[in-house]
Amino acid sequence: MSSLFRQIAAVVTMTIGGLPSRFWGSVTTVFSIALVVATLLAFLAMSNGFAKTVAGTGSDDIAMILGTGSEAELNSTMSSEAVRLLEESPGLARDATGRPIASPELYVVVGANRRAGGGEANVSLRGVTARAPELRPGFRLSSGRMFEPGTNEMIVGVGVVRQFNGFDLNTELQLGGSAWKVVGVFEVPGTVFDSELWADLPVVQSLFNRGPSVQALRARLESPASLAKVKAFVESEPRLQVDVKTEKQHFAGEAQSLQYLVYFGWALSITLGFGALAGALNTMYAAVEARSKELATLRAIGFGGFPAFVGAITESLVLALSGGLVGSAAAYLLFNGLTASTLGGGFTQVVFDFNIGPAQVLAGVQLALLLGLVGGIFPALRAARTPLLKLGAD
Amino acid sequence: MSDSDLIVLRNIAKTYRRGEESISIFSDLNLTIPSGDFVAMMGPSGSGKTTLLNLLGGLDRPTSGTILFDGAPIEKLSESQLSAWRAANIGFIFQFYNLMPTMSAARNVELPLLLTSLSPSERKKRVKTALEVVGLDNRAGHKPKELSGGQQQRVAIARAIVADPKLILADEPTGDLDRTTAAEILEMLQLLNRELGKTIVMVTHDPAAAKYARRELHLDKGTFEERLT
């Protein structure tokens, strides 16, 4: 080991060993950096959870067909004739009887009251046929039963039960001027469908005065590559004014809608970061000042300025890393798995879980280390230039 | 200059600036310290004793003049050259010991050896020897706060001699100690000078401490007056 590394090791040992003597200053710095990291992780967890839920919804082998120019189901419209024509398209998977595995669906926005904090929010009521569950991999009824076709029965997603009042099993409720009964609770884990109400398509069409039209057709493809066949069929048929995508492509677009939260989270964290930076600078300047006699003594013995620089930077990074880890742990304990809902692409509430994974923790720790580096660099320069004449001071 | 002269100061001037004001400490100081000497530097406060010690140790630079150490000028050396020069030639002893509080006595003593190419086992051996010289080999693992003032100063002496420097500079080494302990430390310095041939320059206010040196230099108004002890 070269002399320089031995010097650095000695100074770093001295620096880290001296941390307990500056306990409260160090704790303040760790806490302020932890606060910044926890704030950032809260936003990243929210964005990540929403993105995971939305992205987890899509499938590559399900075609999502909407009226031309419609990005969302809410503003799409499709006639029953168009649905019949589309069901003849090549490339669609079919059952033993030769019928396509397809689900025409109607999407209606209804009001619901939040459990936490009250207030009204929009929830999706989806009119579906008996085929709808086949097009949602992972669908299962967690309690109750499927609605009976032709009745005012509905099944509700677990996310709705969790977040909103009045949707528990066997509850009767009023929607769109009609009475409904909740006969089952379903889940499609990790998807936006958990945030929906499902009822029989013809009943929804009738009670919400939508006539025979629907808004979307979901259809299983023979394979992801079969999408091209469906597209070719649509282009060759002038009576079809529809756009065809895979379900995954459709929901990937919706995931972008929460990106603003990530930007806001970073902006807020950086603003808080300036406060933490001031704290880190203050602590580090105080630490260097407290060690000035020791540093001057080492310089007198013959140590260079660079080991003193490295020692101060190391102390700052150790404090920052501690702050980053404490902040990450706090954010994980407080936010990970927390259920929330926000406005999705269809102007209805999407229920999702905050999700903190390795990527979010890494981002938080990187921000902490950046704060430590910036907060430590100027005090470290001062440490490297400690006047030798501080020796006599006591 | 003779071959036996370790330090020669020629026409040394030192001024400090305080705002617009220029304060002269010395204007034309000359001094020769032969190898193996033990000099006690005395003088009233503000006479420049510590400034001179800093100049001798390469911790400060003269405004003008030459400092020859073993025949070579040191005042023009760069910062990094001066660091290497101090590591090779100077051992420092301070009034308040200046030990690293988080390190053991042995680790404190080892610090100057980290700047050498000695192997860890050789460093360990040297540290042991230095602590034996000051009578603290049984306290090697103790941290400074676990030692008395006199023991801490003895650790500082061990640190000053461990790299076998040619010159030991001591700034009020007994200023923080009681009379009995101070006498022990001064006897140790005397031993280092007489038995090991170390050249020592000691700044002190205490006439009793100065008596342990071979000669006393009284610095006042920028000039020396010499008295043999």
Coordinates of C-alpha atoms in Angstrom, one line a residue:
Chain A
M1 CA 0.0 0.0 0.0
S2 CA 1.5 3.3 -1.0
S3 CA 2.1 6.1 1.5
L4 CA -0.8 8.1 0.1
F5 CA -3.3 5.3 0.7
R6 CA -1.9 4.8 4.2
Q7 CA -2.4 8.6 4.9
I8 CA -5.9 8.5 3.5
A9 CA -6.8 5.4 5.6
A10 CA -5.4 7.1 8.7
V11 CA -7.4 10.3 8.1
V12 CA -10.6 8.5 7.2
T13 CA -10.3 6.3 10.3
M14 CA -9.8 9.4 12.4
T15 CA -12.7 11.2 10.7
I16 CA -15.2 8.4 11.0
G17 CA -14.0 7.6 14.6
G18 CA -14.7 11.2 15.5
L19 CA -18.3 11.2 14.4
P20 CA -19.8 10.4 17.8
S21 CA -18.2 13.5 19.2
R22 CA -20.2 15.5 16.7
F23 CA -23.4 13.5 17.3
W24 CA -26.1 16.0 17.2
G25 CA -24.8 17.9 14.2
S26 CA -24.4 14.6 12.4
V27 CA -27.9 13.5 13.3
T28 CA -29.3 16.8 12.0
T29 CA -27.6 16.3 8.7
V30 CA -28.7 12.7 8.4
F31 CA -32.3 13.7 9.3
S32 CA -32.5 16.5 6.8
I33 CA -31.1 14.3 4.0
A34 CA -33.5 11.5 5.0
L35 CA -36.4 13.9 4.7
V36 CA -35.4 14.8 1.2
V37 CA -35.0 11.2 0.2
A38 CA -38.3 10.1 1.8
T39 CA -40.1 12.9 0.0
L40 CA -38.7 11.9 -3.4
L41 CA -39.4 8.3 -2.8
A42 CA -43.0 9.1 -1.9
F43 CA -43.5 10.6 -5.3
L44 CA -41.5 7.9 -7.1
A45 CA -43.5 5.2 -5.3
M46 CA -46.7 6.8 -6.3
S47 CA -45.7 7.1 -10.0
N48 CA -44.1 3.6 -10.0
G49 CA -47.2 2.1 -8.4
F50 CA -49.5 3.8 -10.9
A51 CA -47.3 2.9 -13.9
K52 CA -47.0 -0.7 -12.7
T53 CA -50.8 -1.0 -12.4
V54 CA -51.5 0.5 -15.8
A55 CA -48.7 -1.3 -17.5
G56 CA -49.7 -4.5 -15.8
T57 CA -53.1 -4.2 -17.3
G58 CA -52.1 -4.6 -21.0
S59 CA -51.6 -7.8 -22.9
D60 CA -49.9 -8.3 -26.2
D61 CA -52.3 -10.9 -27.5
I62 CA -55.5 -8.9 -26.9
A63 CA -56.6 -6.5 -29.5
M64 CA -58.1 -3.2 -28.2
I65 CA -60.4 -1.7 -30.9
L66 CA -61.7 1.8 -30.4
G67 CA -63.6 4.3 -32.7
T68 CA -61.3 6.2 -35.0
G69 CA -59.3 9.0 -33.3
S70 CA -60.2 7.9 -29.8
E71 CA -57.3 7.6 -27.3
A72 CA -59.6 6.5 -24.5
E73 CA -62.6 4.3 -24.2
L74 CA -64.6 7.2 -22.7
N75 CA -64.7 9.2 -26.0
S76 CA -65.0 6.2 -28.3
T77 CA -68.1 4.9 -30.0
M78 CA -68.7 1.8 -32.1
S79 CA -72.0 0.6 -33.6
S80 CA -73.3 -2.9 -33.1
E81 CA -72.8 -3.5 -36.9
A82 CA -69.1 -2.6 -36.6
V83 CA -68.8 -5.1 -33.7
R84 CA -70.4 -7.9 -35.9
L85 CA -68.1 -7.1 -38.8
L86 CA -65.0 -7.1 -36.6
E87 CA -65.9 -10.5 -35.2
E88 CA -65.4 -11.8 -38.7
S89 CA -61.8 -10.5 -38.9
P90 CA -59.1 -13.0 -39.5
G91 CA -56.4 -13.3 -36.9
L92 CA -58.8 -13.5 -33.9
A93 CA -58.7 -16.5 -31.7
R94 CA -61.9 -18.6 -31.7
D95 CA -63.5 -21.1 -29.3
A96 CA -64.5 -24.7 -30.2
T97 CA -67.7 -23.5 -31.8
G98 CA -65.8 -21.1 -34.0
R99 CA -67.0 -17.9 -32.2
P100 CA -64.3 -15.3 -31.6
I101 CA -63.1 -14.8 -28.0
A102 CA -64.2 -11.1 -28.0
S103 CA -65.9 -8.8 -25.6
P104 CA -67.8 -5.7 -26.7
E105 CA -67.8 -3.3 -23.8
L106 CA -69.6 -0.1 -22.8
Y107 CA -67.8 2.3 -20.4
V108 CA -69.8 4.6 -18.2
V109 CA -68.6 7.0 -15.5
V110 CA -70.5 7.0 -12.2
G111 CA -70.0 8.8 -8.9
A112 CA -68.7 7.2 -5.7
N113 CA -67.9 8.4 -2.2
R114 CA -64.3 7.9 -0.9
R115 CA -63.9 6.0 2.3
A116 CA -60.9 8.1 3.4
G117 CA -61.7 11.8 3.8
G118 CA -65.0 11.7 2.1
G119 CA -65.6 13.5 -1.2
E120 CA -66.9 12.2 -4.5
A121 CA -64.9 10.7 -7.3
N122 CA -65.6 9.1 -10.6
V123 CA -65.6 5.3 -11.0
S124 CA -65.9 3.2 -14.2
L125 CA -69.0 1.1 -14.7
R126 CA -68.3 -1.4 -17.5
G127 CA -71.0 -3.1 -19.4
V128 CA -69.6 -6.5 -20.3
T129 CA -70.7 -9.9 -21.7
A130 CA -69.9 -13.3 -20.2
R131 CA -66.7 -13.4 -22.2
A132 CA -65.1 -10.4 -20.5
P133 CA -63.3 -12.5 -17.8
E134 CA -61.7 -14.6 -20.5
L135 CA -59.9 -11.4 -21.7
R136 CA -58.6 -10.5 -18.3
P137 CA -55.8 -13.0 -17.4
G138 CA -55.8 -13.5 -13.6
F139 CA -59.5 -12.6 -13.2
R140 CA -61.2 -14.3 -10.3
L141 CA -64.2 -13.8 -8.1
S142 CA -62.9 -13.4 -4.6
S143 CA -66.4 -13.5 -3.1
G144 CA -70.0 -13.8 -4.2
R145 CA -70.9 -14.8 -7.7
M146 CA -71.1 -13.5 -11.3
F147 CA -74.0 -11.2 -12.2
E148 CA -77.0 -12.8 -13.9
P149 CA -77.4 -11.5 -17.5
G150 CA -80.5 -9.2 -17.9
T151 CA -80.6 -8.2 -14.2
N152 CA -79.5 -5.1 -12.3
E153 CA -76.7 -7.0 -10.6
M154 CA -73.1 -6.0 -10.7
I155 CA -69.8 -7.3 -9.5
V156 CA -67.2 -4.8 -8.2
G157 CA -63.4 -4.7 -8.2
V158 CA -61.5 -5.1 -4.9
G159 CA -59.9 -1.7 -5.4
V160 CA -63.4 -0.1 -5.4
V161 CA -64.4 -1.9 -2.2
R162 CA -61.2 -0.8 -0.5
Q163 CA -61.4 2.9 -1.6
F164 CA -65.1 3.7 -1.8
N165 CA -68.2 3.5 0.4
G166 CA -71.3 1.5 -0.5
F167 CA -69.9 -1.2 -2.7
D168 CA -69.6 -4.0 -0.2
L169 CA -71.0 -7.5 -1.1
N170 CA -74.8 -7.7 -1.1
T171 CA -75.2 -3.9 -0.9
E172 CA -77.9 -2.2 -2.9
L173 CA -77.2 1.1 -4.4
Q174 CA -78.5 3.7 -6.8
L175 CA -76.6 4.4 -10.0
G176 CA -77.9 6.4 -13.0
G177 CA -81.3 6.6 -11.5
S178 CA -81.6 2.8 -11.1
A179 CA -81.2 0.4 -8.2
W180 CA -78.3 -2.1 -8.4
K181 CA -77.2 -4.9 -6.2
V182 CA -73.5 -6.0 -5.6
V183 CA -73.5 -9.8 -6.0
G184 CA -69.8 -10.4 -6.3
V185 CA -66.3 -9.0 -5.7
F186 CA -63.6 -9.7 -8.3
E187 CA -60.0 -9.1 -8.7
V188 CA -57.6 -8.9 -11.6
P189 CA -54.4 -8.3 -9.5
G190 CA -52.1 -5.5 -10.5
T191 CA -54.5 -4.1 -13.2
V192 CA -56.8 -1.1 -13.5
F193 CA -59.8 -3.4 -13.7
D194 CA -59.7 -3.8 -10.0
S195 CA -61.0 -0.2 -9.9
E196 CA -64.1 -1.0 -12.0
L197 CA -67.7 -2.0 -11.6
W198 CA -69.0 -4.6 -14.1
A199 CA -72.6 -5.3 -15.1
D200 CA -74.4 -6.9 -18.0
L201 CA -73.8 -5.0 -21.2
P202 CA -77.5 -4.8 -22.5
V203 CA -78.7 -3.7 -19.0
V204 CA -76.1 -0.9 -18.9
Q205 CA -76.9 0.1 -22.5
S206 CA -80.6 0.3 -21.6
L207 CA -80.4 2.0 -18.2
F208 CA -77.9 4.6 -19.4
N209 CA -79.7 5.2 -22.7
R210 CA -76.8 4.2 -24.9
G211 CA -78.8 2.3 -27.4
P212 CA -77.0 -0.6 -29.1
S213 CA -73.6 1.1 -29.4
V214 CA -70.5 0.1 -27.5
Q215 CA -67.2 1.9 -26.9
A216 CA -64.6 -0.8 -27.2
L217 CA -64.1 -4.3 -28.5
R218 CA -61.5 -6.5 -26.8
A219 CA -60.6 -9.6 -28.8
R220 CA -58.0 -12.3 -28.2
L221 CA -55.6 -12.6 -31.0
E222 CA -54.3 -15.9 -32.4
S223 CA -50.9 -14.5 -31.6
P224 CA -49.4 -11.1 -31.0
A225 CA -48.3 -11.1 -34.7
S226 CA -52.0 -11.6 -35.8
L227 CA -52.6 -7.9 -35.0
A228 CA -51.4 -7.1 -38.5
K229 CA -54.2 -9.4 -40.0
V230 CA -56.8 -7.5 -38.0
K231 CA -55.4 -4.2 -39.1
A232 CA -55.4 -5.3 -42.7
F233 CA -59.0 -6.4 -42.4
V234 CA -60.0 -3.1 -40.9
E235 CA -58.3 -1.1 -43.7
S236 CA -59.9 -3.2 -46.4
E237 CA -63.4 -2.7 -44.9
P238 CA -64.7 0.8 -45.5
R239 CA -67.6 0.4 -43.1
L240 CA -65.2 0.1 -40.2
Q241 CA -64.0 3.4 -38.8
V242 CA -61.9 2.0 -35.9
D243 CA -58.3 2.0 -34.6
V244 CA -56.6 -1.2 -33.6
K245 CA -53.9 -1.6 -31.0
T246 CA -52.8 -4.2 -28.6
E247 CA -54.1 -3.7 -25.1
K248 CA -50.5 -3.2 -23.9
Q249 CA -50.0 -0.3 -26.4
H250 CA -53.3 1.2 -25.2
F251 CA -52.4 1.3 -21.5
A252 CA -48.8 2.3 -22.1
G253 CA -50.1 5.6 -23.3
E254 CA -52.2 6.0 -20.2
A255 CA -49.2 5.4 -17.9
Q256 CA -47.7 8.6 -19.2
S257 CA -50.5 10.6 -17.6
L258 CA -48.8 10.4 -14.1
Q259 CA -45.4 11.4 -15.3
Y260 CA -46.1 15.0 -14.1
L261 CA -46.1 13.7 -10.6
V262 CA -42.5 12.4 -11.0
Y263 CA -41.4 15.8 -12.2
F264 CA -43.2 17.5 -9.3
G265 CA -41.6 15.0 -6.9
W266 CA -38.1 15.8 -8.2
A267 CA -38.8 19.5 -8.1
L268 CA -40.0 19.4 -4.5
S269 CA -37.1 17.1 -3.5
I270 CA -34.5 19.4 -5.1
T271 CA -36.1 22.4 -3.3
L272 CA -35.9 20.5 0.0
G273 CA -32.5 19.4 -1.0
F274 CA -31.2 23.0 -0.9
G275 CA -32.2 23.1 2.7
A276 CA -30.5 19.8 3.4
L277 CA -27.5 21.1 1.6
A278 CA -27.2 24.1 3.8
G279 CA -27.4 21.7 6.8
A280 CA -24.8 19.4 5.4
L281 CA -22.5 22.4 4.6
N282 CA -22.9 23.7 8.1
T283 CA -22.2 20.4 9.7
M284 CA -19.2 19.7 7.6
Y285 CA -17.7 23.1 8.1
A286 CA -18.2 22.7 11.8
A287 CA -16.6 19.2 11.6
V288 CA -13.6 20.5 9.7
E289 CA -13.2 23.4 12.1
A290 CA -13.4 21.0 15.1
R291 CA -10.7 18.9 13.5
S292 CA -8.5 21.8 12.4
K293 CA -5.9 21.2 15.0
E294 CA -5.7 17.5 14.2
L295 CA -5.5 18.2 10.5
A296 CA -2.8 20.8 11.1
T297 CA -0.9 18.3 13.2
L298 CA -1.0 15.7 10.5
R299 CA 0.1 18.3 8.0
A300 CA 3.0 19.2 10.3
I301 CA 4.0 15.6 10.5
G302 CA 4.2 15.5 6.8
F303 CA 0.7 14.4 5.6
G304 CA -0.5 16.0 2.4
G305 CA -3.6 18.1 1.9
F306 CA -5.3 15.4 -0.3
P307 CA -5.9 12.9 2.5
A308 CA -7.5 15.6 4.6
F309 CA -9.8 16.4 1.6
V310 CA -10.7 12.7 1.1
G311 CA -11.3 12.4 4.9
A312 CA -13.8 15.3 4.9
I313 CA -15.5 14.1 1.7
T314 CA -15.8 10.6 3.1
E315 CA -17.4 11.9 6.3
S316 CA -19.9 13.9 4.3
L317 CA -20.7 10.9 2.1
V318 CA -21.1 8.6 5.1
L319 CA -23.6 11.1 6.6
A320 CA -25.4 11.4 3.3
L321 CA -25.5 7.7 2.7
S322 CA -26.9 7.2 6.2
G323 CA -29.5 9.8 5.4
G324 CA -30.3 8.1 2.1
L325 CA -30.8 4.8 3.8
V326 CA -32.8 6.1 6.7
G327 CA -35.0 8.1 4.3
S328 CA -35.5 5.0 2.1
A329 CA -36.3 2.8 5.0
A330 CA -38.8 5.4 6.3
A331 CA -40.4 5.8 2.9
Y332 CA -40.6 2.1 2.5
L333 CA -42.3 1.6 5.9
L334 CA -44.6 4.6 5.4
F335 CA -45.6 4.3 1.8
N336 CA -44.8 1.0 0.2
G337 CA -48.0 -0.9 -0.4
L338 CA -50.2 2.1 0.6
T339 CA -53.3 2.1 -1.5
A340 CA -54.4 5.2 -3.3
S341 CA -56.4 6.2 -6.3
T342 CA -56.0 8.9 -8.9
L343 CA -57.5 10.0 -12.1
G344 CA -56.7 7.6 -14.9
G345 CA -56.8 8.1 -18.6
G346 CA -60.6 7.6 -18.7
F347 CA -61.3 10.4 -16.2
T348 CA -62.1 7.7 -13.6
Q349 CA -60.3 6.7 -10.5
V350 CA -57.6 4.1 -10.9
V351 CA -56.7 2.4 -7.6
F352 CA -53.1 1.4 -7.2
D353 CA -50.5 0.6 -4.5
F354 CA -47.5 2.8 -3.9
N355 CA -44.5 0.7 -4.9
I356 CA -40.9 1.2 -3.8
G357 CA -38.4 -1.0 -5.6
P358 CA -34.7 -1.1 -6.0
A359 CA -34.8 1.5 -8.7
Q360 CA -36.6 4.0 -6.5
V361 CA -34.2 3.4 -3.5
L362 CA -31.2 3.7 -5.9
A363 CA -32.6 7.1 -7.1
G364 CA -33.0 8.2 -3.5
V365 CA -29.5 7.1 -2.4
Q366 CA -28.0 8.8 -5.5
L367 CA -29.7 12.0 -4.6
A368 CA -28.4 11.7 -1.0
L369 CA -24.9 11.1 -2.2
L370 CA -25.1 14.0 -4.6
L371 CA -26.1 16.2 -1.6
G372 CA -23.2 14.7 0.4
L373 CA -20.8 15.4 -2.3
V374 CA -21.8 19.0 -2.9
G375 CA -22.2 19.6 0.8
G376 CA -18.8 18.1 1.5
I377 CA -16.6 19.5 -1.3
F378 CA -16.1 23.0 0.0
P379 CA -15.5 22.0 3.6
A380 CA -13.1 19.3 2.3
L381 CA -11.2 22.0 0.3
R382 CA -11.0 24.0 3.6
A383 CA -9.7 20.8 5.3
A384 CA -7.0 20.4 2.7
R385 CA -5.9 24.0 3.2
T386 CA -6.0 24.0 7.0
P387 CA -3.3 26.5 8.0
L388 CA -0.4 24.8 9.7
L389 CA -0.2 27.6 12.2
K390 CA -3.4 26.3 13.9
L391 CA -1.1 23.9 15.7
G392 CA -0.9 25.7 19.0
A393 CA -4.6 26.2 19.3
D394 CA -6.4 24.3 21.9
Chain B
M1 CA 29.1 27.2 8.2
S2 CA 30.8 24.1 9.5
D3 CA 29.9 20.5 8.7
S4 CA 28.5 20.1 12.2
D5 CA 26.0 22.9 11.8
L6 CA 22.5 21.5 11.4
I7 CA 20.6 24.8 11.1
V8 CA 21.9 28.2 9.9
L9 CA 19.6 31.2 9.7
R10 CA 20.9 34.1 7.5
N11 CA 19.4 37.5 7.6
I12 CA 15.9 36.3 8.3
A13 CA 13.1 38.8 8.2
K14 CA 9.5 38.0 8.9
T15 CA 6.6 40.4 8.7
Y16 CA 2.9 39.8 8.9
R17 CA 0.2 41.9 7.4
R18 CA -2.8 42.9 9.5
G19 CA -5.1 44.8 7.1
E20 CA -3.1 47.7 5.8
E21 CA -0.6 47.4 8.6
S22 CA 2.7 45.5 8.3
I23 CA 4.0 44.0 11.5
S24 CA 7.7 43.1 11.6
I25 CA 8.7 40.2 13.9
F26 CA 12.4 40.2 12.9
S27 CA 14.3 42.1 10.4
D28 CA 17.7 40.6 10.3
L29 CA 18.0 37.5 12.4
N30 CA 21.1 35.2 12.3
L31 CA 21.5 32.0 14.2
T32 CA 23.5 28.8 14.0
I33 CA 22.5 25.5 15.7
P34 CA 25.0 22.7 15.6
S35 CA 24.0 19.1 15.3
G36 CA 23.4 17.6 18.8
D37 CA 22.6 20.9 20.4
F38 CA 19.8 21.4 22.9
V39 CA 18.6 25.0 22.7
A40 CA 16.0 26.6 25.0
M41 CA 14.4 29.6 23.3
M42 CA 13.1 32.2 25.7
G43 CA 11.7 35.7 25.5
P44 CA 8.7 37.8 26.3
S45 CA 5.3 37.2 24.7
G46 CA 5.2 38.5 21.1
S47 CA 9.0 38.3 20.7
G48 CA 8.7 35.8 17.9
K49 CA 9.7 32.5 19.6
T50 CA 7.0 30.4 18.1
T51 CA 7.3 32.2 14.8
L52 CA 11.0 31.2 14.7
L53 CA 10.1 27.6 15.7
N54 CA 7.6 27.5 12.8
L55 CA 10.2 28.8 10.4
L56 CA 12.7 26.1 11.6
G57 CA 10.1 23.4 11.1
G58 CA 9.1 24.5 7.6
L59 CA 5.6 25.4 8.9
D60 CA 6.0 29.0 7.9
R61 CA 8.2 30.9 5.4
P62 CA 10.5 33.9 6.0
T63 CA 9.7 37.1 4.3
S64 CA 13.4 37.3 3.3
G65 CA 16.6 35.5 4.2
T66 CA 17.9 31.9 4.0
I67 CA 17.3 28.9 6.2
L68 CA 19.9 26.2 5.7
F69 CA 19.2 22.8 7.0
D70 CA 22.1 20.4 6.7
G71 CA 23.5 22.8 4.2
A72 CA 20.5 23.0 2.0
P73 CA 18.1 25.9 1.8
I74 CA 14.5 25.1 2.7
E75 CA 12.6 28.4 2.2
K76 CA 12.2 27.9 -1.5
L77 CA 10.8 24.3 -1.3
S78 CA 7.2 23.8 -2.6
E79 CA 4.4 22.8 -0.1
S80 CA 4.7 19.1 -1.1
Q81 CA 8.5 19.2 -0.9
L82 CA 8.3 20.9 2.5
S83 CA 5.8 18.2 3.7
A84 CA 8.3 15.4 2.6
W85 CA 11.1 17.4 4.2
R86 CA 9.3 17.7 7.5
A87 CA 8.4 14.0 7.5
A88 CA 12.0 13.0 7.0
N89 CA 13.7 15.5 9.3
I90 CA 11.5 17.1 11.9
G91 CA 9.8 15.8 15.0
F92 CA 7.2 18.1 16.7
I93 CA 6.2 18.2 20.3
F94 CA 3.4 20.6 21.2
Q95 CA 2.2 22.2 24.4
F96 CA -1.2 20.4 24.2
Y97 CA 0.2 17.2 22.8
N98 CA -1.9 17.3 19.6
L99 CA -2.7 13.6 19.7
M100 CA -5.5 12.1 17.5
P101 CA -8.2 11.5 20.1
T102 CA -9.8 8.5 18.3
M103 CA -6.5 6.7 17.8
S104 CA -4.6 4.5 20.3
A105 CA -1.2 5.6 21.6
A106 CA 0.5 3.1 19.3
R107 CA -1.5 4.3 16.3
N108 CA -0.6 8.0 17.1
V109 CA 3.0 7.1 17.3
E110 CA 2.8 5.2 14.0
L111 CA 1.5 8.2 12.1
P112 CA 4.9 9.6 10.9
L113 CA 5.9 6.1 9.8
L114 CA 2.9 5.9 7.4
L115 CA 4.8 8.3 5.3
T116 CA 7.7 5.9 4.9
S117 CA 8.2 2.8 2.9
L118 CA 8.5 0.6 6.0
S119 CA 6.6 -2.6 6.2
P120 CA 3.8 -3.0 8.8
S121 CA 5.9 -5.3 10.9
E122 CA 8.9 -2.9 10.8
R123 CA 6.5 0.0 11.7
K124 CA 5.2 -2.1 14.6
K125 CA 8.7 -2.8 15.8
R126 CA 9.6 0.9 15.7
V127 CA 6.5 2.0 17.5
K128 CA 7.2 -0.5 20.2
T129 CA 10.8 0.8 20.6
A130 CA 9.6 4.4 20.7
L131 CA 7.0 3.6 23.3
E132 CA 9.7 1.7 25.4
V133 CA 12.0 4.8 25.2
V134 CA 9.3 6.9 26.8
G135 CA 8.2 4.2 29.2
L136 CA 4.7 3.6 27.8
D137 CA 4.9 0.3 26.0
N138 CA 2.3 -1.0 28.5
R139 CA -0.1 1.7 27.4
A140 CA 0.1 1.1 23.6
G141 CA -3.6 0.3 23.2
H142 CA -4.9 3.2 25.3
K143 CA -6.5 6.2 23.7
P144 CA -5.3 9.7 24.7
K145 CA -8.3 10.4 27.0
E146 CA -7.3 7.2 29.0
L147 CA -3.9 8.7 29.7
S148 CA -2.7 11.4 32.0
G149 CA -1.3 14.7 30.7
G150 CA 2.3 13.6 31.3
Q151 CA 1.6 10.2 29.6
Q152 CA 0.0 12.0 26.6
Q153 CA 3.1 14.2 26.3
R154 CA 5.3 11.1 26.4
V155 CA 3.3 9.6 23.6
A156 CA 3.8 12.8 21.7
I157 CA 7.5 12.5 22.3
A158 CA 7.5 8.9 21.0
R159 CA 5.7 10.2 17.9
A160 CA 8.3 12.9 17.5
I161 CA 11.2 10.4 17.6
V162 CA 9.8 7.3 15.9
A163 CA 10.9 8.3 12.4
D164 CA 14.4 9.2 13.7
P165 CA 14.3 12.9 12.7
K166 CA 17.5 15.0 12.9
L167 CA 15.7 17.9 14.7
I168 CA 13.1 17.9 17.4
L169 CA 11.1 21.1 17.8
A170 CA 9.2 21.5 21.1
D171 CA 6.8 24.3 21.7
E172 CA 6.2 24.8 25.4
P173 CA 6.3 21.0 26.0
T174 CA 5.7 21.4 29.7
G175 CA 3.3 24.3 29.6
D176 CA 0.3 22.2 30.4
L177 CA 1.9 19.9 33.1
D178 CA 2.5 20.0 36.8
R179 CA 6.1 20.6 38.0
T180 CA 6.9 16.9 38.8
T181 CA 5.6 15.7 35.5
A182 CA 7.3 18.6 33.7
A183 CA 10.6 17.6 35.2
E184 CA 10.1 14.0 33.9
I185 CA 9.4 15.2 30.4
L186 CA 12.4 17.6 30.4
E187 CA 14.6 14.8 31.7
M188 CA 13.4 12.7 28.8
L189 CA 14.3 15.4 26.3
Q190 CA 17.7 15.7 27.9
L191 CA 18.1 12.0 27.6
L192 CA 17.2 12.1 23.9
N193 CA 19.8 14.8 23.4
R194 CA 22.6 13.3 25.4
E195 CA 22.1 9.6 24.8
L196 CA 20.6 9.6 21.3
G197 CA 22.3 12.7 20.0
K198 CA 19.0 14.4 19.0
T199 CA 19.2 18.1 18.2
I200 CA 16.4 19.9 20.1
V201 CA 15.0 23.4 19.9
M202 CA 12.6 24.1 22.7
V203 CA 10.5 27.2 23.2
T204 CA 9.6 27.8 26.9
H205 CA 8.6 30.6 29.2
D206 CA 9.8 28.7 32.2
P207 CA 13.4 29.5 33.3
A208 CA 13.5 26.2 35.2
A209 CA 12.7 24.2 32.1
A210 CA 15.3 26.1 30.1
K211 CA 18.0 24.9 32.6
Y212 CA 17.7 21.4 31.1
A213 CA 19.0 22.7 27.7
R214 CA 22.6 23.1 26.8
R215 CA 22.1 26.8 26.1
E216 CA 19.4 29.4 26.3
L217 CA 18.7 31.9 23.6
H218 CA 16.8 35.0 24.7
L219 CA 14.9 36.5 21.8
D220 CA 13.8 40.1 22.3
K221 CA 13.2 42.9 19.8
G222 CA 14.4 40.8 17.0
T223 CA 17.8 39.9 18.4
F224 CA 19.3 37.0 20.4
E225 CA 21.1 37.1 23.6
E226 CA 22.8 33.8 24.4
R227 CA 23.4 32.3 27.9
L228 CA 25.0 28.9 28.6
T229 CA 23.1 26.8 31.1

